[in-house]
Tab-separated table of C-alpha atoms in Angstrom:
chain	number	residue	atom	x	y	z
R	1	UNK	CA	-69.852	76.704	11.659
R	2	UNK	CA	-68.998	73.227	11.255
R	3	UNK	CA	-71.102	70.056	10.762
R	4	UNK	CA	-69.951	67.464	13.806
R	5	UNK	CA	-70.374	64.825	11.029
R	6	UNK	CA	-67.827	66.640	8.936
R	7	UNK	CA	-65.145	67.648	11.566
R	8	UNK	CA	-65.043	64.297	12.410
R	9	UNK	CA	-64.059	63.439	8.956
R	10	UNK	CA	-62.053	65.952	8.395
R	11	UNK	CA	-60.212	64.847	11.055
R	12	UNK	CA	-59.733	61.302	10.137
R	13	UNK	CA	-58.563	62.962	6.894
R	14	UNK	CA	-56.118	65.082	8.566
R	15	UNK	CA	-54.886	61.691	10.619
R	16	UNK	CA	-54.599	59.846	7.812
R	17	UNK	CA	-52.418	62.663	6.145
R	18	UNK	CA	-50.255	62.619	9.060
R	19	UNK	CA	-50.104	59.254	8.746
R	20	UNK	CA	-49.125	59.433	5.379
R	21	UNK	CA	-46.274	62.072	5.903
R	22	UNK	CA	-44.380	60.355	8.566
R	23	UNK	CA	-44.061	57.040	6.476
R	24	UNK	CA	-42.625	59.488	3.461
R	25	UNK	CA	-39.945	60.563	6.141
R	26	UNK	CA	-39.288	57.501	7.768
R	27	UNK	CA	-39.209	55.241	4.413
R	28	UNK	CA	-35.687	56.665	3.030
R	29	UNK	CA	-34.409	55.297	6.448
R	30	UNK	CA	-36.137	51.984	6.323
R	31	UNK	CA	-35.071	50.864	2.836
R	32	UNK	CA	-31.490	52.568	3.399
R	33	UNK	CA	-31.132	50.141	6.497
R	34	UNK	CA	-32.670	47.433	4.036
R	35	UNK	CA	-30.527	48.159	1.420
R	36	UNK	CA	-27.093	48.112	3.388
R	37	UNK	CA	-27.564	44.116	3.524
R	38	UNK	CA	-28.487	43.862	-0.215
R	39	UNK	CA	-26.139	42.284	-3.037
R	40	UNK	CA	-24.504	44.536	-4.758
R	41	UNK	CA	-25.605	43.134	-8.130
R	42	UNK	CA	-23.088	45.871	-9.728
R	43	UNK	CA	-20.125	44.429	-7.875
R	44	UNK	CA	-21.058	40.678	-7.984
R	45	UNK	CA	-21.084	41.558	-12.371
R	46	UNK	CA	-17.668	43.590	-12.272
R	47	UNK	CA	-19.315	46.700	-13.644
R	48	UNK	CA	-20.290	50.591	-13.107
R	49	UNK	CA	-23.408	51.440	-12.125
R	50	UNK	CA	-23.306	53.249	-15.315
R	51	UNK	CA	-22.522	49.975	-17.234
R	52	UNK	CA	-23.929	49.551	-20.635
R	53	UNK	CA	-26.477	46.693	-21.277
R	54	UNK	CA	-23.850	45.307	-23.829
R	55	UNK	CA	-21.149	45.959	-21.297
R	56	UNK	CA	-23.518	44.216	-18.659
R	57	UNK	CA	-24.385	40.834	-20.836
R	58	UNK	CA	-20.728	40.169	-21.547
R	59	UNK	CA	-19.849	40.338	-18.273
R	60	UNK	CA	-22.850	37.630	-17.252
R	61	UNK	CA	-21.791	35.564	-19.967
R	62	UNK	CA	-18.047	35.537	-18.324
R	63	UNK	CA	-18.896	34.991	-15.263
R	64	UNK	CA	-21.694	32.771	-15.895
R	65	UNK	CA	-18.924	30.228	-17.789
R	66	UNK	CA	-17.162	30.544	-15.430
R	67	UNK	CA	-18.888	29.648	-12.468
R	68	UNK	CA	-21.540	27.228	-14.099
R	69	UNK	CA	-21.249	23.918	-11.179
R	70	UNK	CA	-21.201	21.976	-14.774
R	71	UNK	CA	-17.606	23.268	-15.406
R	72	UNK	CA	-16.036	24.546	-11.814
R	73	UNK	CA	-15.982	22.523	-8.841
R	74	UNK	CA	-15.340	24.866	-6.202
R	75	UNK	CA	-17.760	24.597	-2.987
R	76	UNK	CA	-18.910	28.018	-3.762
R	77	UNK	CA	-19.373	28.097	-7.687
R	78	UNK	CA	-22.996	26.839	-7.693
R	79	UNK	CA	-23.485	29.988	-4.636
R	80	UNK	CA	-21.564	32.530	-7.021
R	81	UNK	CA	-23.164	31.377	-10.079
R	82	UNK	CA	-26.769	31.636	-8.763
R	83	UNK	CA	-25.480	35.762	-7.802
R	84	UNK	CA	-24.562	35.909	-11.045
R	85	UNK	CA	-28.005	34.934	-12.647
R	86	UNK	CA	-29.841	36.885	-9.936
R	87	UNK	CA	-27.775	40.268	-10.887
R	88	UNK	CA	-28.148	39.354	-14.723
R	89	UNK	CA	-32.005	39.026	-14.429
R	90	UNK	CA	-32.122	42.639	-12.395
R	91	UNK	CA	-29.412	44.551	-14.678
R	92	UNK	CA	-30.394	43.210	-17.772
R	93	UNK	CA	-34.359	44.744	-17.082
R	94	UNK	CA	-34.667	48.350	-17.097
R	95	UNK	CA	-37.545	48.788	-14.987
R	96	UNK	CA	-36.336	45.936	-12.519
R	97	UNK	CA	-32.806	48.275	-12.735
R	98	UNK	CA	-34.406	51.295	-12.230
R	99	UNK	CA	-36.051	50.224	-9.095
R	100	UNK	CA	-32.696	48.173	-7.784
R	101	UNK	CA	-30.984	50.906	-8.241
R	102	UNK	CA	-33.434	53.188	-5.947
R	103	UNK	CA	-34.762	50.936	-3.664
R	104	UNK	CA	-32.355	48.480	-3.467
R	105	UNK	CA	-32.585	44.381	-3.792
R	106	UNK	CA	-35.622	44.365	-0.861
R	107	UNK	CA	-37.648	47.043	-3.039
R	108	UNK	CA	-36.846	44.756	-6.000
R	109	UNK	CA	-38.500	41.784	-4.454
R	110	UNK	CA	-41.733	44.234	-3.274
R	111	UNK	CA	-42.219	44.864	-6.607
R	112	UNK	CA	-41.553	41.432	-7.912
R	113	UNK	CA	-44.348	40.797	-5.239
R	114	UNK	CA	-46.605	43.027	-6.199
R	115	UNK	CA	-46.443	42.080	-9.554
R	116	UNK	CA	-46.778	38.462	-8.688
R	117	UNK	CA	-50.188	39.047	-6.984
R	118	UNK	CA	-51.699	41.429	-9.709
R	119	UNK	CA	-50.091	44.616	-8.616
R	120	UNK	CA	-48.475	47.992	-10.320
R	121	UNK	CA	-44.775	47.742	-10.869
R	122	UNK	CA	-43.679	50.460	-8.256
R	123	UNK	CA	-43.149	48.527	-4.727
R	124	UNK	CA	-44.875	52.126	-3.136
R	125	UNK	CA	-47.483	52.895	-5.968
R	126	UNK	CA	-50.614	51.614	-3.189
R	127	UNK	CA	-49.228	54.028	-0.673
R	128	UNK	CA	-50.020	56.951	-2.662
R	129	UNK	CA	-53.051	55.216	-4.295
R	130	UNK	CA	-54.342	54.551	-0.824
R	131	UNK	CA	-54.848	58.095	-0.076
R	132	UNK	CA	-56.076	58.746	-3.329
R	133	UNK	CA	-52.915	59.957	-5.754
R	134	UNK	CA	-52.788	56.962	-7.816
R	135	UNK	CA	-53.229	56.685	-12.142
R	136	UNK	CA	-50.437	58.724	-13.500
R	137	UNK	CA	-49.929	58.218	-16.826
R	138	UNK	CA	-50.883	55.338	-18.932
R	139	UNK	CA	-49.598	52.574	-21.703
R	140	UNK	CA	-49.497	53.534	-25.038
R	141	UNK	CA	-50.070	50.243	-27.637
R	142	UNK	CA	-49.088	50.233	-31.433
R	143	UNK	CA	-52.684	49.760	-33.912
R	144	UNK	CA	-53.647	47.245	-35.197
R	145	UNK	CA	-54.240	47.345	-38.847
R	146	UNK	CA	-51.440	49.322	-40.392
R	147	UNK	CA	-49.915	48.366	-43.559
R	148	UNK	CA	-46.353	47.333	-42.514
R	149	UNK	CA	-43.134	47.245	-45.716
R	150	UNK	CA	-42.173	43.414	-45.451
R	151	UNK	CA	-39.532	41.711	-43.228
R	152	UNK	CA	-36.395	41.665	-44.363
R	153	UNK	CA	-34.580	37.621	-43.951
R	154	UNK	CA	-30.739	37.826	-43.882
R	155	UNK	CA	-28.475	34.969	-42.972
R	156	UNK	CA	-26.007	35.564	-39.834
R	157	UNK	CA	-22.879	33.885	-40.606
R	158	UNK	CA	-20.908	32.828	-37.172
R	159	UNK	CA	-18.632	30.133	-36.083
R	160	UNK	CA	-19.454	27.529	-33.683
R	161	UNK	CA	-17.431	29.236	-31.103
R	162	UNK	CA	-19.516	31.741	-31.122
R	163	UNK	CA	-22.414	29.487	-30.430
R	164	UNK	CA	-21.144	27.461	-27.875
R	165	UNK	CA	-19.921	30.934	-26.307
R	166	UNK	CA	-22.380	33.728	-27.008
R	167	UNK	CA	-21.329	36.898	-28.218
R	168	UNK	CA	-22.099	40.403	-28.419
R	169	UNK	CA	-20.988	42.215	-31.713
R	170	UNK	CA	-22.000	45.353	-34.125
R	171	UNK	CA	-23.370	45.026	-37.906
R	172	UNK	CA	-24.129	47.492	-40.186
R	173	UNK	CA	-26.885	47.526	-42.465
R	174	UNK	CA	-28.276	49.696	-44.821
R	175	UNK	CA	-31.946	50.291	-45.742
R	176	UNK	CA	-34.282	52.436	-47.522
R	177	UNK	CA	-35.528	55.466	-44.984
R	178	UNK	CA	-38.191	57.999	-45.949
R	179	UNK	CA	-36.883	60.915	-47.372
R	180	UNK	CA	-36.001	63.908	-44.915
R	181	UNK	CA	-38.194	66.612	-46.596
R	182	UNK	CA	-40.951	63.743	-47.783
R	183	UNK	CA	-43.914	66.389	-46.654
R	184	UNK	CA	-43.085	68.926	-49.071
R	185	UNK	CA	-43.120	66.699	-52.111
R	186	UNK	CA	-47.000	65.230	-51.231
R	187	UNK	CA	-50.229	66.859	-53.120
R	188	UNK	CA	-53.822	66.412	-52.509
R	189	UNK	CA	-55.218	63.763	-54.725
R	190	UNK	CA	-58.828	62.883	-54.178
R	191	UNK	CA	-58.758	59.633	-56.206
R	192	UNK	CA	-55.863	57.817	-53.774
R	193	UNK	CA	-57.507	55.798	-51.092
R	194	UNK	CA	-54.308	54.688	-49.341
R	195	UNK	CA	-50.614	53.413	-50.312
R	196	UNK	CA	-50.534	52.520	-53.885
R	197	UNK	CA	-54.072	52.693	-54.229
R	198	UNK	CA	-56.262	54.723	-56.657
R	199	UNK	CA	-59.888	54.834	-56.937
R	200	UNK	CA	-61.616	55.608	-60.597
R	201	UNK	CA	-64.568	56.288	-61.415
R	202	UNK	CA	-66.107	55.113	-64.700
R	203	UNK	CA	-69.521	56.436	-66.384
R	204	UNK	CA	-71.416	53.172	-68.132
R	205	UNK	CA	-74.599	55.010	-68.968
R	206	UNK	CA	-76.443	57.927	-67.795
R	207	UNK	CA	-77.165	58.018	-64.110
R	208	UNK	CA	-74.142	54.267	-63.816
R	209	UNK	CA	-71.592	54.872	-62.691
R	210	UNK	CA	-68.651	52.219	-61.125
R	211	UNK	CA	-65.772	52.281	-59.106
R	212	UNK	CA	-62.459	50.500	-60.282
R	213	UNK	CA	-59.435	50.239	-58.010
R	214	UNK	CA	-56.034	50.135	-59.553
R	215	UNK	CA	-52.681	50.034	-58.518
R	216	UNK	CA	-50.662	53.200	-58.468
R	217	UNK	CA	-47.222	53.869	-56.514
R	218	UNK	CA	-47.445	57.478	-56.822
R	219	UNK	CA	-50.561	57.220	-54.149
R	220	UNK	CA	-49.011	57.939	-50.638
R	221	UNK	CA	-52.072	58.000	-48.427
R	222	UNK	CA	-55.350	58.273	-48.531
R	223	UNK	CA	-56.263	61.378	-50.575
R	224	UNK	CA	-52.206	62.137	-50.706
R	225	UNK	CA	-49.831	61.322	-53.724
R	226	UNK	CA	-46.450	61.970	-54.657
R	227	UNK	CA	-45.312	65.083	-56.934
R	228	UNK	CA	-42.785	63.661	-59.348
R	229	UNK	CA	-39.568	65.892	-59.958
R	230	UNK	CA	-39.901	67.354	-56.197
R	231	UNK	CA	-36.697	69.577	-55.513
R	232	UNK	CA	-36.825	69.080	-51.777
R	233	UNK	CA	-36.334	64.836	-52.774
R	234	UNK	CA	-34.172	64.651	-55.855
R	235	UNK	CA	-33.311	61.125	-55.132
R	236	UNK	CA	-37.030	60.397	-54.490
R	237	UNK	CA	-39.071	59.413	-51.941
R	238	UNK	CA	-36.499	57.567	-50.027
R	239	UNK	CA	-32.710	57.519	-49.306
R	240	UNK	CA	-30.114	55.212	-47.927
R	241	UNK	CA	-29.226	54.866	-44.729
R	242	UNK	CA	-26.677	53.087	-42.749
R	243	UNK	CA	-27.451	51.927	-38.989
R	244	UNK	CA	-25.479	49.946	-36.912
R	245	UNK	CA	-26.781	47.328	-35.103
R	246	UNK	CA	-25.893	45.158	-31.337
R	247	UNK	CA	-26.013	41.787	-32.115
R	248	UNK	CA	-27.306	39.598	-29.055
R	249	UNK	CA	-25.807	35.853	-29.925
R	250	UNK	CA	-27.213	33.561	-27.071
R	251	UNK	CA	-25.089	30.338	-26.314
R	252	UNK	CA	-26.810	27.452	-28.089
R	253	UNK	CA	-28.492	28.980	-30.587
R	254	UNK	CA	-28.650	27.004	-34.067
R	255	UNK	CA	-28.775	26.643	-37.472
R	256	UNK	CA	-32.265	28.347	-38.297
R	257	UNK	CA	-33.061	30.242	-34.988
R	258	UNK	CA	-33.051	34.028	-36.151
R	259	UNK	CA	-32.747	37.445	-34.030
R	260	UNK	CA	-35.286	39.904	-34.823
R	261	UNK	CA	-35.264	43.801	-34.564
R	262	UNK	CA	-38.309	45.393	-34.467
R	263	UNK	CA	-39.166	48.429	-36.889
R	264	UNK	CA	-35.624	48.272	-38.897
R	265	UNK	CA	-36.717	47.207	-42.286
R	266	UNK	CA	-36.694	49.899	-45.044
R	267	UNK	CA	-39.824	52.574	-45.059
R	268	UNK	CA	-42.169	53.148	-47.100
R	269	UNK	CA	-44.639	56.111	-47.126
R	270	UNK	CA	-48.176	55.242	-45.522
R	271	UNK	CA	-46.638	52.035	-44.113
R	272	UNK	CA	-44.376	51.109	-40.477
R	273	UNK	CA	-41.875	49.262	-40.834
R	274	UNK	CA	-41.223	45.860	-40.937
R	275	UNK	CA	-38.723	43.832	-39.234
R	276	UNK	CA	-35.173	42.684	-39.916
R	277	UNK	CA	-34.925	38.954	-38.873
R	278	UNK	CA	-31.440	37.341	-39.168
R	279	UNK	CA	-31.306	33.531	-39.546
R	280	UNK	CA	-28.156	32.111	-37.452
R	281	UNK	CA	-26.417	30.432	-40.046
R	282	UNK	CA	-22.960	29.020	-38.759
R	283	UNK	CA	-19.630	28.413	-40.520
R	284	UNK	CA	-18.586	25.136	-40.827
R	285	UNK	CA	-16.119	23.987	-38.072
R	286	UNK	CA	-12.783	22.402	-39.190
R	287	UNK	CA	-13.396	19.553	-36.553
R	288	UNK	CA	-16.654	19.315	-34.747
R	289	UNK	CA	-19.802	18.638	-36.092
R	290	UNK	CA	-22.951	19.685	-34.544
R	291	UNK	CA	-26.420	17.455	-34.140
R	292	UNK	CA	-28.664	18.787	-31.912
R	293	UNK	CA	-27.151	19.874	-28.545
R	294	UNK	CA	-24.540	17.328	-29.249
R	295	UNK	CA	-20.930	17.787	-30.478
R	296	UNK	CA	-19.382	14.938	-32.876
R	297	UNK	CA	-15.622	14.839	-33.745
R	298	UNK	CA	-13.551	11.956	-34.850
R	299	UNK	CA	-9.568	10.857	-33.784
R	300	UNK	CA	-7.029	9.007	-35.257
R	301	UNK	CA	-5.306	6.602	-33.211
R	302	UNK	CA	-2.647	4.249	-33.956
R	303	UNK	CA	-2.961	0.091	-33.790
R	304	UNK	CA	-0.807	0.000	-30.900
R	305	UNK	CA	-3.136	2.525	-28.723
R	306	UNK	CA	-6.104	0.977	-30.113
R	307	UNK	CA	-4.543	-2.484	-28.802
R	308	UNK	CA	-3.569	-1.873	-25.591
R	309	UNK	CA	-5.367	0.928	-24.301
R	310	UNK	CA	-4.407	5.233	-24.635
R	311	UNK	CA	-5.197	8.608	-23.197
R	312	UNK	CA	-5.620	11.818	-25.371
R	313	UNK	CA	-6.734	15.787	-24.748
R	314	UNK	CA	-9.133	17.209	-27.006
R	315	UNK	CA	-9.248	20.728	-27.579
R	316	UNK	CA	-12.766	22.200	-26.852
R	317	UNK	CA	-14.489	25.355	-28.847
R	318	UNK	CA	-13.293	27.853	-26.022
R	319	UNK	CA	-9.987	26.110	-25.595
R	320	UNK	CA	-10.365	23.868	-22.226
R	321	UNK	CA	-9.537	20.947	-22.564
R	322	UNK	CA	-11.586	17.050	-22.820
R	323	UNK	CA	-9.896	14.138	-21.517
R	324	UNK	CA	-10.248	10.710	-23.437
R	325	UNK	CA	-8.929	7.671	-21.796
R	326	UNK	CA	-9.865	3.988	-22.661
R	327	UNK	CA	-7.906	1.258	-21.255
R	328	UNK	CA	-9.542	-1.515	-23.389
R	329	UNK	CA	-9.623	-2.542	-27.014
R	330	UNK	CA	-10.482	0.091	-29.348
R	331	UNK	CA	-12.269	-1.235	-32.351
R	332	UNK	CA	-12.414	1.012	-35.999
R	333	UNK	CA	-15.501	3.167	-36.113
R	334	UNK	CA	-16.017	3.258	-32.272
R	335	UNK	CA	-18.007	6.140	-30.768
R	336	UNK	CA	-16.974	6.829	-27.311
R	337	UNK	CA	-19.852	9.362	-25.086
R	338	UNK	CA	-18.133	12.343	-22.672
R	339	UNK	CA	-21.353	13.495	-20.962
R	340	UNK	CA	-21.763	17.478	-20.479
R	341	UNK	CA	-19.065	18.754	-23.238
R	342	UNK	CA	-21.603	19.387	-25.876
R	343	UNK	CA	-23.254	22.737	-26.597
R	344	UNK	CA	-25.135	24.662	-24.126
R	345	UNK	CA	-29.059	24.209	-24.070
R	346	UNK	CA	-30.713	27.048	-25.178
R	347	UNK	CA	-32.975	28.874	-22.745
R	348	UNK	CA	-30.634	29.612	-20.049
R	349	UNK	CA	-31.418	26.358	-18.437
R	350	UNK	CA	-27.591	25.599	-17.952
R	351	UNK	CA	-27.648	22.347	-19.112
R	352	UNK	CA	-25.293	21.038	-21.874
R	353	UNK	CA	-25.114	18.602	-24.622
R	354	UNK	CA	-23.022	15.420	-24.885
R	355	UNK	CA	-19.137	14.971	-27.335
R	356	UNK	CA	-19.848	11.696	-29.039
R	357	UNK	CA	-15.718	10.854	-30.019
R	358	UNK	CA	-15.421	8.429	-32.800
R	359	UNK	CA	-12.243	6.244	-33.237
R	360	UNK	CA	-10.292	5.766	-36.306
R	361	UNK	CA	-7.564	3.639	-36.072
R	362	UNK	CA	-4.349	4.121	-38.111
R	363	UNK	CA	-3.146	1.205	-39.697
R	364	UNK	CA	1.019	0.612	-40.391
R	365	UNK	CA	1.892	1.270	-43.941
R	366	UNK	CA	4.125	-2.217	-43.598
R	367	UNK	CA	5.172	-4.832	-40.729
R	368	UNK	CA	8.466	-6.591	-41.015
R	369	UNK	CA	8.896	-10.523	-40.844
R	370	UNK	CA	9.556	-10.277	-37.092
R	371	UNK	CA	7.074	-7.758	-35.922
R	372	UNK	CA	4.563	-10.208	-38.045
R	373	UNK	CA	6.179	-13.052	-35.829
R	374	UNK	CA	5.815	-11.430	-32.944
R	375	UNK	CA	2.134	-10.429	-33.596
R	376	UNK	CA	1.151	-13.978	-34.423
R	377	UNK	CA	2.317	-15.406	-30.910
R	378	UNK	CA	0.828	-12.640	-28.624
R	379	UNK	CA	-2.621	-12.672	-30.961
C-alpha cells in the first residue's frame, strides 16, 4: 500500500527522470547540429587534432606574424588573425581542448559561461547536479610548509631574433635526483627532528636537563637518518640526471624576464623541489640595439645623399624589409622614427615598438679644385 503523498512524488521523480533521459538522447544531436557551424580551430592552426602543444604554439606564432593587421594589409588579415588567437587560446588550454574537442566551439563558450558566472567547468555538470549526481572528485593542493632545495638561476642566452620572433626549442640540464633505492639506505634515529636536524639532549645537574639543536646532514627526516656506506646507493644519496626541457620563448621578452619550471631543481631528501628559473639573457646583435620596446640602428650615408635627399632598405630581425626615404637635408647624428618596426610588446597585446634610424654621414676622403669650385657656387 502506498501513501497518496508519496506516489505523487514518486511520480514527479519518475517525470523528472524521464525528463532527464530524453535530454541525454537528444543532446548528442543538438551539439552535433551546433558543432557543424563551429570553427575548426584545428584547421584554421594547420594542425592534427593530435597536434602537440609545441607543434600547436609554433604554428600560432606563424600564423599570428603573419596575419597581425600591423604587418599584412589584406581586407581579411585582421578577420584571420582574430581565428588565429581564438584557436590559440582553445588549443593551447587543455581543459578548454578537451571540451572543444567534445562539444565543439558552442560547448566551449557554455563553459566559458558558466565559468564566467561562478560555475563548474563542464558546460553539462548542472544537468546531472540538478537531479542530484553532482561532486565527483575533488582538487588536490600542494602544503604549505614544506622545506623546498633552493631555486636554481641560470642565464638563457638567445639572439634578438629570437626575441622579436619567439621560439620553441629543447635544453638539457642536469641535476641532482634522489637516489633510486634511497629507502633502503634510511635507519631509525630518534634524535633527528627533520632534514639536517638533530636534537641532543644534555644533563646539567640532577633532575636538568636541556635540549640543543645542531646541524647534521646525515638526518633525513624526522626520526630518519642516513646509513653511510649503503650498498643499494654507492654514489650516495643522490645521482645525476639529465632531463630535457621545452623552452617557451615569448616574442618581446627581455633582458631579465626569466621562464620558470616548477619542481626541476635538484632533490634533496625530506625536501620538494625547487624551481629552475632561467633569466633571458640575449646575445648582442651585430646591428640593432635594443631600449625598451624600441629598436636603434645607425646608417652610413654619403654627402651627396645626405645633400640632396636618398632612399635605403633596411634589413629587419626576420628578414622583411624597412623602407627609409628622406627627401630633405640630412644632418650628421640625425635620428629618423619608423613607427611599428620595433619589438613586439610583451603580453600578447600585438602592439609593437618603434626603429629609431640614426644618420651618419660619410665624408670624401679629398675634393679636387673643381668639385671645390663647383661646391662653392651651388652652396
Amino acid at each position: 500500500h502506498i501513501i497518496p503523498g508519496r506516489k505523487n512524488l514518486l511520480r514527479a521523480r519518475m517525470s523528472s527522470f524521464l525528463i532527464f533521459a530524453i535530454l541525454l538522447v537528444m543532446m548528442p544531436f543538438t551539439l552535433w547540429k551546433a558543432a557543424a557551424q563551429d570553427r575548426d580551430f584545428y584547421k584554421i592552426l594547420g594542425v592534427s587534432r593530435k597536434a602537440s602543444d609545441k607543434e600547436i604554439k609554433k604554428a600560432y606564432r606563424k600564423l599570428s606574424l603573419q596575419y597581425h593587421p600591423d604587418k599584412n594589409p589584406s581586407e581579411d588579415a585582421s578577420s584571420k588573425f582574430a581565428d588565429v588567437a581564438a584557436a590559440y587560446e582553445c588549443l593551447s588550454d587543455e581543459e578548454k581542448r578537451k571540451t572543444y574537442d567534445r562539444y565543439g566551439e558552442e560547448g566551449l563558450q557554455k563553459m566559458e559561461a558558466r565559468q564566467n558566472a561562478g560555475g563548474g567547468g563542464d558546460p553539462f555538470s548542472s544537468m546531472f547536479e540538478a537531479f542530484g549526481f553532482g561532486g565527483f572528485g575533488g582538487r588536490r593542493g600542494r602544503g604549505d610548509g614544506e622545506r623546498r632545495t633552493p631555486d636554481l638561476t641560470l642565464p638563457l642566452r638567445v639572439s634578438l631574433r629570437q626575441l622579436y620572433l619567439g621560439d620553441i626549442f629543447d635544453m638539457t640540464y642536469i641535476r641532482e635526483v634522489l637516489c633510486t633505492n634511497h629507502g633502503e639506505c634510511e635507519k631509525n634515529c630518534p634524535d633527528c627532528h627533520g632534514p639536517g636536524v638533530r636534537v641532543k639532549t644534555q644533563q646539567l645537574a640532577p633532575g636538568f636537563v636541556q635540549q640543543v639543536q645542531a646541524s647534521d646532514p646525515n638526518c633525513v627526516a624526522r626520526g630518519k637518518c642516513w646509513r653511510r656506506g649503503c650498498k643499494a646507493c654507492p654514489n650516495g644519496q643522490t645521482e645525476t640526471e639529465q632531463i630535457s626541457l621545452t623552452v617557451d620563448l615569448a616574442p618581446g621578452l627581455a633582458e631579465g624576464d626569466n621562464i620558470r619550471f616548477e619542481g626541476v631543481a635538484s632533490e634533496q631528501i625530506g625536501h620538494i623541489p625547487g624551481d629552475l628559473v632561467l633569466l633571458v639573457a640575449p646575445i648582442r646583435h651585430e646591428y640593432f640595439e635594443r631600449r625598451g620596446d624600441d629598436l636603434h640602428t645607425t646608417i652610413n650615408i654619403p654627402l651627396k645623399d645626405a645633400l640632396v635627399g636618398f632612399s635605403t632598405e633596411i634589413n629587419h630581425l626576420d628578414g622583411h624589409k624597412v623602407l627609409l626615404r628622406k627627401e630633405d637635408v640630412t644632418y650628421f647624428g640625425q635620428v629618423v622614427k619608423i613607427r611599428g618596426e620595433g619589438m613586439p610588446k610583451k603580453g600578447g597585446t600585438g602592439g609593437f615598438g618603434d626603429m629609431y634610424v640614426e644618420c651618419s654621414i660619410t665624408f670624401p676622403a679629398q675634393l679636387s679644385e673643381e668639385q671645390k669650385a663647383s661646391l662653392r657656387e651651388i652652396l
